Tab-separated table of C-alpha atoms in Angstrom:
chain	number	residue	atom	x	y	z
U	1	UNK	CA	-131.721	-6.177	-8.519
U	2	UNK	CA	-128.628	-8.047	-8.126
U	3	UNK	CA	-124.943	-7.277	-9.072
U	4	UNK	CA	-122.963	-9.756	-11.048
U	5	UNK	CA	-120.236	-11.109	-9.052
U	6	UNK	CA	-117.237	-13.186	-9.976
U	7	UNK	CA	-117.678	-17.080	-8.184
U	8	UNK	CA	-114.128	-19.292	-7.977
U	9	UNK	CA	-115.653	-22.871	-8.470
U	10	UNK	CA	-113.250	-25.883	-7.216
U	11	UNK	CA	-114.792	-29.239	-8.920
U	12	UNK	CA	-113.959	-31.982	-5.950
U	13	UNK	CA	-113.109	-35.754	-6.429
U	14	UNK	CA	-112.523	-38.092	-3.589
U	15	UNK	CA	-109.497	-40.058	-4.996
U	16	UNK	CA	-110.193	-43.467	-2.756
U	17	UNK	CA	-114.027	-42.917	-3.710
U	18	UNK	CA	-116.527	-45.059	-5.562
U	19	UNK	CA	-116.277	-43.171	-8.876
U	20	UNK	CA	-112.191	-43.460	-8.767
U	21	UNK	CA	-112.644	-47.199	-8.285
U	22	UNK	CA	-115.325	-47.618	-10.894
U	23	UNK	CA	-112.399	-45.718	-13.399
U	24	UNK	CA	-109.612	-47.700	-12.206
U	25	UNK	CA	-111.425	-50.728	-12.753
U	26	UNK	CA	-111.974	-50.005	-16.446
U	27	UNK	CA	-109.506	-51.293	-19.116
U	28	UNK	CA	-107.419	-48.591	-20.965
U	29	UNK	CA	-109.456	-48.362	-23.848
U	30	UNK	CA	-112.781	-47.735	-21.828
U	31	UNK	CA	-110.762	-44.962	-19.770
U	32	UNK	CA	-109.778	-43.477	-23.300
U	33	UNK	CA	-113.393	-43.828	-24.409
U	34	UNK	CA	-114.982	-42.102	-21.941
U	35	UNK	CA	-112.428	-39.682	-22.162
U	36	UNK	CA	-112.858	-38.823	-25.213
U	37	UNK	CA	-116.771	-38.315	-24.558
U	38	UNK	CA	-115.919	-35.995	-21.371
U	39	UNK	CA	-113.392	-33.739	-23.136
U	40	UNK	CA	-116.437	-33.629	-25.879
U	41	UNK	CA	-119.248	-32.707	-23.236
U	42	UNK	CA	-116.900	-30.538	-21.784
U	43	UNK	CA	-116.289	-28.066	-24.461
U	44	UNK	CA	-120.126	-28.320	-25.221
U	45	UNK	CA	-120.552	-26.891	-21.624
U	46	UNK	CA	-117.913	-24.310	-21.965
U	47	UNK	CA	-119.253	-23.063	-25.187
U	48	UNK	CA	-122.987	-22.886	-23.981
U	49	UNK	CA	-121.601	-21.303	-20.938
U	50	UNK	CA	-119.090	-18.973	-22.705
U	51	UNK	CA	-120.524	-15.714	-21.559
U	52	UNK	CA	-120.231	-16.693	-18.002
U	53	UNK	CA	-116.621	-17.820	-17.941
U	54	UNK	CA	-114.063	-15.351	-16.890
U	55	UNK	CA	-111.441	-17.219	-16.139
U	56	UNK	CA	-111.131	-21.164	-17.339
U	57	UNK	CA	-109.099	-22.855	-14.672
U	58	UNK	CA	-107.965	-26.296	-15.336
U	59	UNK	CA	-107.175	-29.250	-13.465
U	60	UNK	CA	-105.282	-28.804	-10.265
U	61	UNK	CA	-102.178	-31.353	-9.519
U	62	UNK	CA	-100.634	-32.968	-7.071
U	63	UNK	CA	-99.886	-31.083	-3.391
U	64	UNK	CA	-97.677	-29.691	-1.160
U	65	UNK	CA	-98.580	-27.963	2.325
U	66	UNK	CA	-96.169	-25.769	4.362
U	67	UNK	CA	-97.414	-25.845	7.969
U	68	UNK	CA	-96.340	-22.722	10.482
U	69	UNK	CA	-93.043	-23.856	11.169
U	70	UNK	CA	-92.162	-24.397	7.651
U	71	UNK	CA	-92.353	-27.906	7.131
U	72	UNK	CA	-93.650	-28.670	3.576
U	73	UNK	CA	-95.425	-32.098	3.114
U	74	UNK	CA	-97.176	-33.917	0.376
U	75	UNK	CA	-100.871	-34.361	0.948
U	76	UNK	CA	-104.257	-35.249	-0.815
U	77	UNK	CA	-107.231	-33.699	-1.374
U	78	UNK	CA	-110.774	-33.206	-2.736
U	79	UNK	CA	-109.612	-30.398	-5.333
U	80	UNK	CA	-109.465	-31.564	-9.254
U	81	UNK	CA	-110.348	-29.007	-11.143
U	82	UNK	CA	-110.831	-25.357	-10.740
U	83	UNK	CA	-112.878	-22.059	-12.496
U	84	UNK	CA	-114.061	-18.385	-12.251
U	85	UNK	CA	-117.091	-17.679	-13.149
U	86	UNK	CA	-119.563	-14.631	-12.965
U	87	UNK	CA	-123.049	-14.970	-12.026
U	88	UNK	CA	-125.871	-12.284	-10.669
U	89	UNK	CA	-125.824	-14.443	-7.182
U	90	UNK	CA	-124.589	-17.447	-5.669
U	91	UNK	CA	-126.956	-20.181	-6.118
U	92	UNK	CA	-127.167	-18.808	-9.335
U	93	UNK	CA	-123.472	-19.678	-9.838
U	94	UNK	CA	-124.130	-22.920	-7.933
U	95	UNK	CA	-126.551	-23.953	-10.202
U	96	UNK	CA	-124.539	-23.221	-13.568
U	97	UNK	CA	-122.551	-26.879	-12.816
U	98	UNK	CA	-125.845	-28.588	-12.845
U	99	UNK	CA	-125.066	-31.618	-14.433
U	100	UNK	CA	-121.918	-30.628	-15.549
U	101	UNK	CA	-119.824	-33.871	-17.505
U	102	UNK	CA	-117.157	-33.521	-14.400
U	103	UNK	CA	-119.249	-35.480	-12.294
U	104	UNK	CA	-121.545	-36.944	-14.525
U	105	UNK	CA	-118.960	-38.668	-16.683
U	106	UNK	CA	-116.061	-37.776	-15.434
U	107	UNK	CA	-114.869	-38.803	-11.815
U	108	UNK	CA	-115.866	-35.138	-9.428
U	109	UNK	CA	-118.207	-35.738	-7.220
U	110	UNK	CA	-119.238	-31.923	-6.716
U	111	UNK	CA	-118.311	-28.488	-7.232
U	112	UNK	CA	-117.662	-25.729	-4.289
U	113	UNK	CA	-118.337	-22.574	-5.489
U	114	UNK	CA	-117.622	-19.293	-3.400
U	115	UNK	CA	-117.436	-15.939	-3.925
U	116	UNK	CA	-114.176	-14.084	-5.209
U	117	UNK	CA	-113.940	-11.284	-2.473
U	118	UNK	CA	-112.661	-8.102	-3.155
């Protein structure tokens, strides 16, 4: 029997990528348009996937980095969008983002999802 166990997922989008292209290249009113069909999907996922939510995240900004000597930089990444969620293992968690409209209409490309130690 398993233990339920608390899962931070990151949702990652490669900003100079194929699906970042394909949005840029769409006029304002497509970006708006399939906006407002990802917010929809969205909150259809979050509400059939309620109970295993803890924690809803949101989407992660621009960043800095501080090296070992202090120096603080901006840099990019893959991280967009982040989550804590509780499932009874880890491909179990995995598997909860099947599909989800992040990468399937929205411009992710995949979700990372490790477990919260401790």
């Amino acid at each position: 029997m398993s233990v339920e166990t608390h899962y931070l997922a990151v949702f990652t989008s490669d900003k100079t990528g194929p699906k970042w292209r394909a949005w840029r290249a769409m006029s304002e009113a497509q970006q708006a348009e399939t906006a407002r069909l990802g917010v929809a999907a969205v909150a259809e996922w979050e509400a059939a996937h309620r109970d295993s939510i803890v924690f809803q995240g949101g989407p992660l900004g621009p960043t800095k980095r501080i090296d070992d000597d202090g120096a603080v930089t901006d840099m990019v990444n893959l991280l967009t969008v982040f989550m804590i969620v509780r499932a009874d293992s880890h491909e179990a968690a995995a598997r909860l983002f099947e599909g989800h409209p992040h990468m399937s209409i929205f411009v992710c490309d995949g979700v990372e999802v490790m477990p919260v130690l401790g």
